[in-house]
């Protein structure tokens, strides 16, 4: 595992908004500032190849990045192809899904051989495994796990924007294979926004399912399983099953570590217009509920203003209205979230020349270097919880406000920007709270202090859900 996590930008947005092009432009803009950038795409072959003017290896096991342990390529078994140099300081690779899923299903089949034999099941041949829906989602999780173990460059002052020719190996020390010995930035081109938010919620959800179905506390009985197997007279699958669960937990924990790191942010890409404004508004509760930080909103395919053509002038005017709304709703100097514009080229971007024009549009925006796309970000501050109200393992850093002196309650303050009161749902089950905001839901453990309380009500105000808890007298120490 890398001692310091590499700066990671996850690019998503509504479908058809030019996410892949914006991801490539962001990566190229950072490379031109002297950063060593790895661009990963989860999309189908074609769009990124066209934008870069380079053909990436197909998603095939034969071209996968060599399994060399912690190296500039990736950790062993990283689910992406060998990185291809796309520009000085920039390498690109394609995330694989199908081949890795096949390999893991075959490995699971081998480990579960005794159970399959007991059931009389015939083993599957590799050629019989078809591509399954959802393989791409699992590949994204494996990619995030591998990103966790990439060697990160030591932090330093922001570099001035060098010319393409100045980004040489003298500035970027390379390994023997031509790749840098560490990375400054990883840009990941993800699926459309709704699917991406579902994928990014999977590590926490799957960990919750594993803990329910195969609690770690029950693994202490492993020593008794050989005896139970002899008594039952059949092979016991528990050892390999718990071993698989342990490996799954480790992988999910690694993905969660990347997603929760202060060095990881989301970048939203949208074509400015009423539909995009509404779509991004619908995403806000999900982003807030899962604690995803947005470092930039990139408006793509922006038309020039002042056209003499009435039709183009009307479209441009509609875009300018949407841009104003996006700036008002998303740009925030306190959090570093900024709005950037990519001009419409009059055609689909093709090749490095077009991509360079878009990268220049990002690199030359006004603002400090720290707010340029791909630049380092500072951790978002979280208010300190009162004594006894610290979040438990896996709990979000939501503030618990102590109002016992005046109102006799503790208030859990949950940021839910963009949520509507009619879309909210709260359910407490034991020491957990299920929070739902429209299509987004999350089950979180209660802080230790709130576990000794009962829920007395909740209210939504100023983009914040405030859940009130009343201490149970029998569970709280008496005060003199």
mmCIF file of N, CA and C in Angstrom, residues 86-180:
data_model
loop_
_atom_site.group_PDB
_atom_site.id
_atom_site.type_symbol
_atom_site.label_atom_id
_atom_site.label_comp_id
_atom_site.label_asym_id
_atom_site.label_seq_id
_atom_site.Cartn_x
_atom_site.Cartn_y
_atom_site.Cartn_z
ATOM 1 N N UNK A 86 0.292 9.358 -23.988
ATOM 2 C CA UNK A 86 -0.619 10.132 -24.829
ATOM 3 C C UNK A 86 -0.115 11.542 -25.078
ATOM 4 N N UNK A 87 0.727 12.054 -24.184
ATOM 5 C CA UNK A 87 1.316 13.390 -24.296
ATOM 6 C C UNK A 87 2.422 13.454 -23.259
ATOM 7 N N UNK A 88 3.322 14.428 -23.346
ATOM 8 C CA UNK A 88 4.351 14.547 -22.309
ATOM 9 C C UNK A 88 3.726 14.667 -20.917
ATOM 10 N N UNK A 89 4.054 13.742 -20.046
ATOM 11 C CA UNK A 89 3.512 13.741 -18.690
ATOM 12 C C UNK A 89 2.171 13.068 -18.546
ATOM 13 N N UNK A 90 1.605 12.519 -19.627
ATOM 14 C CA UNK A 90 0.261 11.932 -19.589
ATOM 15 C C UNK A 90 0.293 10.529 -20.172
ATOM 16 N N UNK A 91 -0.255 9.568 -19.404
ATOM 17 C CA UNK A 91 -0.424 8.186 -19.865
ATOM 18 C C UNK A 91 -1.895 7.817 -19.711
ATOM 19 N N UNK A 92 -2.385 6.946 -20.589
ATOM 20 C CA UNK A 92 -3.795 6.561 -20.574
ATOM 21 C C UNK A 92 -3.910 5.046 -20.611
ATOM 22 N N UNK A 93 -4.949 4.523 -19.960
ATOM 23 C CA UNK A 93 -5.201 3.083 -19.923
ATOM 24 C C UNK A 93 -6.698 2.851 -19.838
ATOM 25 N N UNK A 94 -7.116 1.661 -20.235
ATOM 26 C CA UNK A 94 -8.526 1.304 -20.221
ATOM 27 C C UNK A 94 -8.795 0.291 -19.104
ATOM 28 N N UNK A 95 -9.794 0.575 -18.294
ATOM 29 C CA UNK A 95 -10.178 -0.334 -17.210
ATOM 30 C C UNK A 95 -10.897 -1.530 -17.808
ATOM 31 N N UNK A 96 -10.473 -2.710 -17.385
ATOM 32 C CA UNK A 96 -11.084 -3.953 -17.857
ATOM 33 C C UNK A 96 -12.176 -4.403 -16.906
ATOM 34 N N UNK A 97 -13.154 -5.118 -17.442
ATOM 35 C CA UNK A 97 -14.203 -5.654 -16.591
ATOM 36 C C UNK A 97 -14.435 -7.126 -16.809
ATOM 37 N N UNK A 98 -14.666 -7.524 -18.051
ATOM 38 C CA UNK A 98 -15.111 -8.876 -18.341
ATOM 39 C C UNK A 98 -14.064 -9.926 -17.985
ATOM 40 N N UNK A 99 -12.802 -9.715 -18.389
ATOM 41 C CA UNK A 99 -11.783 -10.726 -18.146
ATOM 42 C C UNK A 99 -11.546 -10.934 -16.656
ATOM 43 N N UNK A 100 -11.535 -9.844 -15.907
ATOM 44 C CA UNK A 100 -11.316 -9.981 -14.466
ATOM 45 C C UNK A 100 -12.478 -10.704 -13.805
ATOM 46 N N UNK A 101 -13.704 -10.416 -14.253
ATOM 47 C CA UNK A 101 -14.850 -11.096 -13.673
ATOM 48 C C UNK A 101 -14.783 -12.585 -13.968
ATOM 49 N N UNK A 102 -14.419 -12.957 -15.185
ATOM 50 C CA UNK A 102 -14.294 -14.372 -15.528
ATOM 51 C C UNK A 102 -13.253 -15.060 -14.636
ATOM 52 N N UNK A 103 -12.104 -14.404 -14.468
ATOM 53 C CA UNK A 103 -11.040 -15.003 -13.666
ATOM 54 C C UNK A 103 -11.476 -15.204 -12.219
ATOM 55 N N UNK A 104 -12.201 -14.248 -11.674
ATOM 56 C CA UNK A 104 -12.623 -14.372 -10.281
ATOM 57 C C UNK A 104 -13.721 -15.420 -10.122
ATOM 58 N N UNK A 105 -14.601 -15.540 -11.096
ATOM 59 C CA UNK A 105 -15.627 -16.574 -11.020
ATOM 60 C C UNK A 105 -14.992 -17.960 -11.103
ATOM 61 N N UNK A 106 -13.980 -18.108 -11.952
ATOM 62 C CA UNK A 106 -13.297 -19.395 -12.051
ATOM 63 C C UNK A 106 -12.539 -19.708 -10.769
ATOM 64 N N UNK A 107 -11.913 -18.689 -10.163
ATOM 65 C CA UNK A 107 -11.211 -18.913 -8.895
ATOM 66 C C UNK A 107 -12.194 -19.293 -7.796
ATOM 67 N N UNK A 108 -13.349 -18.628 -7.773
ATOM 68 C CA UNK A 108 -14.365 -18.961 -6.778
ATOM 69 C C UNK A 108 -14.877 -20.377 -6.996
ATOM 70 N N UNK A 109 -15.031 -20.766 -8.261
ATOM 71 C CA UNK A 109 -15.472 -22.123 -8.577
ATOM 72 C C UNK A 109 -14.469 -23.153 -8.080
ATOM 73 N N UNK A 110 -13.175 -22.854 -8.240
ATOM 74 C CA UNK A 110 -12.141 -23.784 -7.791
ATOM 75 C C UNK A 110 -12.138 -23.922 -6.279
ATOM 76 N N UNK A 111 -12.264 -22.780 -5.573
ATOM 77 C CA UNK A 111 -12.269 -22.854 -4.108
ATOM 78 C C UNK A 111 -13.510 -23.556 -3.581
ATOM 79 N N UNK A 112 -14.623 -23.418 -4.298
ATOM 80 C CA UNK A 112 -15.859 -24.062 -3.847
ATOM 81 C C UNK A 112 -16.095 -25.414 -4.467
ATOM 82 N N UNK A 113 -15.020 -26.055 -4.969
ATOM 83 C CA UNK A 113 -15.154 -27.355 -5.613
ATOM 84 C C UNK A 113 -15.847 -28.411 -4.775
ATOM 85 N N UNK A 114 -15.496 -28.559 -3.480
ATOM 86 C CA UNK A 114 -16.166 -29.592 -2.678
ATOM 87 C C UNK A 114 -17.678 -29.403 -2.594
ATOM 88 N N UNK A 115 -18.126 -28.170 -2.487
ATOM 89 C CA UNK A 115 -19.563 -27.923 -2.404
ATOM 90 C C UNK A 115 -20.235 -28.243 -3.734
ATOM 91 N N UNK A 116 -19.602 -27.854 -4.850
ATOM 92 C CA UNK A 116 -20.178 -28.146 -6.160
ATOM 93 C C UNK A 116 -20.247 -29.647 -6.395
ATOM 94 N N UNK A 117 -19.197 -30.377 -5.972
ATOM 95 C CA UNK A 117 -19.224 -31.832 -6.107
ATOM 96 C C UNK A 117 -20.346 -32.439 -5.278
ATOM 97 N N UNK A 118 -20.537 -31.885 -4.073
ATOM 98 C CA UNK A 118 -21.596 -32.386 -3.203
ATOM 99 C C UNK A 118 -22.968 -32.197 -3.841
ATOM 100 N N UNK A 119 -23.136 -31.098 -4.543
ATOM 101 C CA UNK A 119 -24.421 -30.807 -5.183
ATOM 102 C C UNK A 119 -24.560 -31.458 -6.553
ATOM 103 N N UNK A 120 -23.486 -32.097 -7.022
ATOM 104 C CA UNK A 120 -23.540 -32.726 -8.331
ATOM 105 C C UNK A 120 -23.471 -31.745 -9.480
ATOM 106 N N UNK A 121 -22.914 -30.555 -9.241
ATOM 107 C CA UNK A 121 -22.843 -29.529 -10.283
ATOM 108 C C UNK A 121 -21.623 -29.757 -11.161
ATOM 109 N N UNK A 122 -21.779 -29.532 -12.448
ATOM 110 C CA UNK A 122 -20.666 -29.655 -13.388
ATOM 111 C C UNK A 122 -19.920 -28.336 -13.447
ATOM 112 N N UNK A 123 -18.592 -28.351 -13.363
ATOM 113 C CA UNK A 123 -17.830 -27.097 -13.404
ATOM 114 C C UNK A 123 -17.958 -26.419 -14.761
ATOM 115 N N UNK A 124 -17.856 -25.104 -14.753
ATOM 116 C CA UNK A 124 -17.953 -24.309 -15.975
ATOM 117 C C UNK A 124 -16.583 -24.150 -16.611
ATOM 118 N N UNK A 125 -16.565 -24.215 -17.926
ATOM 119 C CA UNK A 125 -15.350 -23.972 -18.683
ATOM 120 C C UNK A 125 -15.222 -22.472 -18.916
ATOM 121 N N UNK A 126 -14.000 -21.921 -18.985
ATOM 122 C CA UNK A 126 -13.864 -20.471 -19.207
ATOM 123 C C UNK A 126 -14.626 -19.964 -20.421
ATOM 124 N N UNK A 127 -14.688 -20.758 -21.488
ATOM 125 C CA UNK A 127 -15.392 -20.301 -22.689
ATOM 126 C C UNK A 127 -16.896 -20.234 -22.490
ATOM 127 N N UNK A 128 -17.402 -20.872 -21.428
ATOM 128 C CA UNK A 128 -18.849 -20.889 -21.194
ATOM 129 C C UNK A 128 -19.319 -19.677 -20.405
ATOM 130 N N UNK A 129 -18.390 -18.895 -19.872
ATOM 131 C CA UNK A 129 -18.771 -17.740 -19.070
ATOM 132 C C UNK A 129 -19.044 -16.549 -19.977
ATOM 133 N N UNK A 130 -20.303 -16.138 -20.041
ATOM 134 C CA UNK A 130 -20.672 -14.996 -20.872
ATOM 135 C C UNK A 130 -20.445 -13.703 -20.109
ATOM 136 N N UNK A 131 -20.410 -12.596 -20.847
ATOM 137 C CA UNK A 131 -20.289 -11.274 -20.229
ATOM 138 C C UNK A 131 -21.568 -10.984 -19.451
ATOM 139 N N UNK A 132 -21.424 -10.643 -18.193
ATOM 140 C CA UNK A 132 -22.574 -10.432 -17.329
ATOM 141 C C UNK A 132 -22.832 -8.948 -17.112
ATOM 142 N N UNK A 133 -24.100 -8.530 -17.045
ATOM 143 C CA UNK A 133 -24.395 -7.134 -16.702
ATOM 144 C C UNK A 133 -23.831 -6.806 -15.325
ATOM 145 N N UNK A 134 -23.304 -5.622 -15.187
ATOM 146 C CA UNK A 134 -22.733 -5.216 -13.911
ATOM 147 C C UNK A 134 -21.246 -5.453 -13.784
ATOM 148 N N UNK A 135 -20.634 -6.110 -14.785
ATOM 149 C CA UNK A 135 -19.193 -6.357 -14.703
ATOM 150 C C UNK A 135 -18.422 -5.044 -14.660
ATOM 151 N N UNK A 136 -18.918 -4.040 -15.367
ATOM 152 C CA UNK A 136 -18.244 -2.743 -15.365
ATOM 153 C C UNK A 136 -18.205 -2.113 -13.993
ATOM 154 N N UNK A 137 -19.281 -2.276 -13.205
ATOM 155 C CA UNK A 137 -19.304 -1.708 -11.858
ATOM 156 C C UNK A 137 -18.241 -2.358 -10.971
ATOM 157 N N UNK A 138 -18.141 -3.675 -11.071
ATOM 158 C CA UNK A 138 -17.129 -4.360 -10.275
ATOM 159 C C UNK A 138 -15.729 -3.952 -10.706
ATOM 160 N N UNK A 139 -15.543 -3.703 -12.001
ATOM 161 C CA UNK A 139 -14.235 -3.272 -12.483
ATOM 162 C C UNK A 139 -13.871 -1.910 -11.921
ATOM 163 N N UNK A 140 -14.847 -1.011 -11.794
ATOM 164 C CA UNK A 140 -14.580 0.307 -11.212
ATOM 165 C C UNK A 140 -14.104 0.151 -9.767
ATOM 166 N N UNK A 141 -14.743 -0.738 -9.008
ATOM 167 C CA UNK A 141 -14.330 -0.942 -7.619
ATOM 168 C C UNK A 141 -12.908 -1.493 -7.553
ATOM 169 N N UNK A 142 -12.591 -2.423 -8.435
ATOM 170 C CA UNK A 142 -11.234 -2.968 -8.441
ATOM 171 C C UNK A 142 -10.222 -1.901 -8.853
ATOM 172 N N UNK A 143 -10.622 -1.027 -9.774
ATOM 173 C CA UNK A 143 -9.721 0.049 -10.184
ATOM 174 C C UNK A 143 -9.451 0.997 -9.027
ATOM 175 N N UNK A 144 -10.481 1.331 -8.244
ATOM 176 C CA UNK A 144 -10.291 2.206 -7.096
ATOM 177 C C UNK A 144 -9.369 1.556 -6.068
ATOM 178 N N UNK A 145 -9.534 0.247 -5.895
ATOM 179 C CA UNK A 145 -8.639 -0.447 -4.963
ATOM 180 C C UNK A 145 -7.194 -0.354 -5.454
ATOM 181 N N UNK A 146 -6.980 -0.539 -6.750
ATOM 182 C CA UNK A 146 -5.628 -0.470 -7.294
ATOM 183 C C UNK A 146 -5.060 0.936 -7.219
ATOM 184 N N UNK A 147 -5.907 1.956 -7.390
ATOM 185 C CA UNK A 147 -5.451 3.340 -7.279
ATOM 186 C C UNK A 147 -4.901 3.603 -5.883
ATOM 187 N N UNK A 148 -5.509 2.971 -4.884
ATOM 188 C CA UNK A 148 -5.040 3.152 -3.500
ATOM 189 C C UNK A 148 -3.567 2.782 -3.361
ATOM 190 N N UNK A 149 -3.099 1.800 -4.139
ATOM 191 C CA UNK A 149 -1.740 1.310 -3.992
ATOM 192 C C UNK A 149 -0.761 1.901 -5.003
ATOM 193 N N UNK A 150 -1.209 2.858 -5.815
ATOM 194 C CA UNK A 150 -0.279 3.505 -6.737
ATOM 195 C C UNK A 150 0.725 4.368 -5.973
ATOM 196 N N UNK A 151 1.971 4.412 -6.405
ATOM 197 C CA UNK A 151 2.949 5.286 -5.744
ATOM 198 C C UNK A 151 2.620 6.748 -6.012
ATOM 199 N N UNK A 152 2.478 7.523 -4.950
ATOM 200 C CA UNK A 152 2.129 8.942 -5.072
ATOM 201 C C UNK A 152 3.371 9.800 -4.990
ATOM 202 N N UNK A 153 3.413 10.840 -5.815
ATOM 203 C CA UNK A 153 4.522 11.784 -5.790
ATOM 204 C C UNK A 153 4.478 12.590 -4.504
ATOM 205 N N UNK A 154 5.634 12.997 -4.035
ATOM 206 C CA UNK A 154 5.709 13.832 -2.839
ATOM 207 C C UNK A 154 5.067 15.173 -3.119
ATOM 208 N N UNK A 155 4.245 15.697 -2.200
ATOM 209 C CA UNK A 155 3.614 16.998 -2.434
ATOM 210 C C UNK A 155 4.636 18.102 -2.518
ATOM 211 N N UNK A 156 4.331 19.086 -3.353
ATOM 212 C CA UNK A 156 5.235 20.219 -3.519
ATOM 213 C C UNK A 156 4.474 21.406 -4.015
ATOM 214 N N UNK A 157 5.136 22.543 -4.214
ATOM 215 C CA UNK A 157 4.455 23.737 -4.699
ATOM 216 C C UNK A 157 3.917 23.536 -6.098
ATOM 217 N N UNK A 158 2.822 24.218 -6.415
ATOM 218 C CA UNK A 158 2.223 24.117 -7.733
ATOM 219 C C UNK A 158 3.199 24.603 -8.780
ATOM 220 N N UNK A 159 3.293 23.852 -9.873
ATOM 221 C CA UNK A 159 4.230 24.203 -10.937
ATOM 222 C C UNK A 159 3.587 25.154 -11.917
ATOM 223 N N UNK A 160 4.428 25.998 -12.504
ATOM 224 C CA UNK A 160 3.921 26.858 -13.567
ATOM 225 C C UNK A 160 3.604 26.016 -14.776
ATOM 226 N N UNK A 161 2.763 26.524 -15.659
ATOM 227 C CA UNK A 161 2.344 25.758 -16.822
ATOM 228 C C UNK A 161 3.474 25.702 -17.826
ATOM 229 N N UNK A 162 4.102 24.521 -18.001
ATOM 230 C CA UNK A 162 5.190 24.426 -18.952
ATOM 231 C C UNK A 162 4.656 24.183 -20.352
ATOM 232 N N UNK A 163 5.503 24.379 -21.329
ATOM 233 C CA UNK A 163 5.119 24.017 -22.680
ATOM 234 C C UNK A 163 5.144 22.518 -22.811
ATOM 235 N N UNK A 164 4.517 22.000 -23.879
ATOM 236 C CA UNK A 164 4.475 20.556 -24.066
ATOM 237 C C UNK A 164 5.876 19.999 -24.203
ATOM 238 N N UNK A 165 6.771 20.752 -24.831
ATOM 239 C CA UNK A 165 8.113 20.247 -25.054
ATOM 240 C C UNK A 165 8.942 20.216 -23.787
ATOM 241 N N UNK A 166 8.564 21.001 -22.774
ATOM 242 C CA UNK A 166 9.386 21.073 -21.565
ATOM 243 C C UNK A 166 9.104 19.957 -20.584
ATOM 244 N N UNK A 167 8.008 19.222 -20.796
ATOM 245 C CA UNK A 167 7.672 18.135 -19.875
ATOM 246 C C UNK A 167 8.507 16.918 -20.235
ATOM 247 N N UNK A 168 9.751 16.898 -19.823
ATOM 248 C CA UNK A 168 10.698 15.865 -20.209
ATOM 249 C C UNK A 168 10.933 14.909 -19.076
ATOM 250 N N UNK A 169 11.651 13.855 -19.373
ATOM 251 C CA UNK A 169 11.971 12.899 -18.331
ATOM 252 C C UNK A 169 12.907 13.478 -17.298
ATOM 253 N N UNK A 170 13.586 14.579 -17.607
ATOM 254 C CA UNK A 170 14.426 15.219 -16.593
ATOM 255 C C UNK A 170 13.564 15.769 -15.478
ATOM 256 N N UNK A 171 12.369 16.309 -15.852
ATOM 257 C CA UNK A 171 11.454 16.824 -14.835
ATOM 258 C C UNK A 171 10.668 15.700 -14.190
ATOM 259 N N UNK A 172 10.407 14.625 -14.950
ATOM 260 C CA UNK A 172 9.624 13.508 -14.460
ATOM 261 C C UNK A 172 10.502 12.258 -14.483
ATOM 262 N N UNK A 173 11.208 11.929 -13.411
ATOM 263 C CA UNK A 173 12.032 10.728 -13.413
ATOM 264 C C UNK A 173 11.216 9.513 -13.791
ATOM 265 N N UNK A 174 11.737 8.704 -14.700
ATOM 266 C CA UNK A 174 11.003 7.562 -15.213
ATOM 267 C C UNK A 174 11.654 6.269 -14.776
ATOM 268 N N UNK A 175 10.832 5.240 -14.684
ATOM 269 C CA UNK A 175 11.340 3.902 -14.440
ATOM 270 C C UNK A 175 11.913 3.352 -15.737
ATOM 271 N N UNK A 176 12.452 2.144 -15.651
ATOM 272 C CA UNK A 176 13.084 1.573 -16.823
ATOM 273 C C UNK A 176 12.099 1.398 -17.979
ATOM 274 N N UNK A 177 10.828 1.224 -17.678
ATOM 275 C CA UNK A 177 9.843 0.999 -18.724
ATOM 276 C C UNK A 177 9.306 2.304 -19.296
ATOM 277 N N UNK A 178 9.849 3.459 -18.882
ATOM 278 C CA UNK A 178 9.421 4.727 -19.437
ATOM 279 C C UNK A 178 8.329 5.417 -18.662
ATOM 280 N N UNK A 179 7.737 4.764 -17.675
ATOM 281 C CA UNK A 179 6.705 5.377 -16.849
ATOM 282 C C UNK A 179 7.343 6.111 -15.680
ATOM 283 N N UNK A 180 6.669 7.109 -15.127
ATOM 284 C CA UNK A 180 7.227 7.818 -13.968
ATOM 285 C C UNK A 180 7.316 6.903 -12.760
#
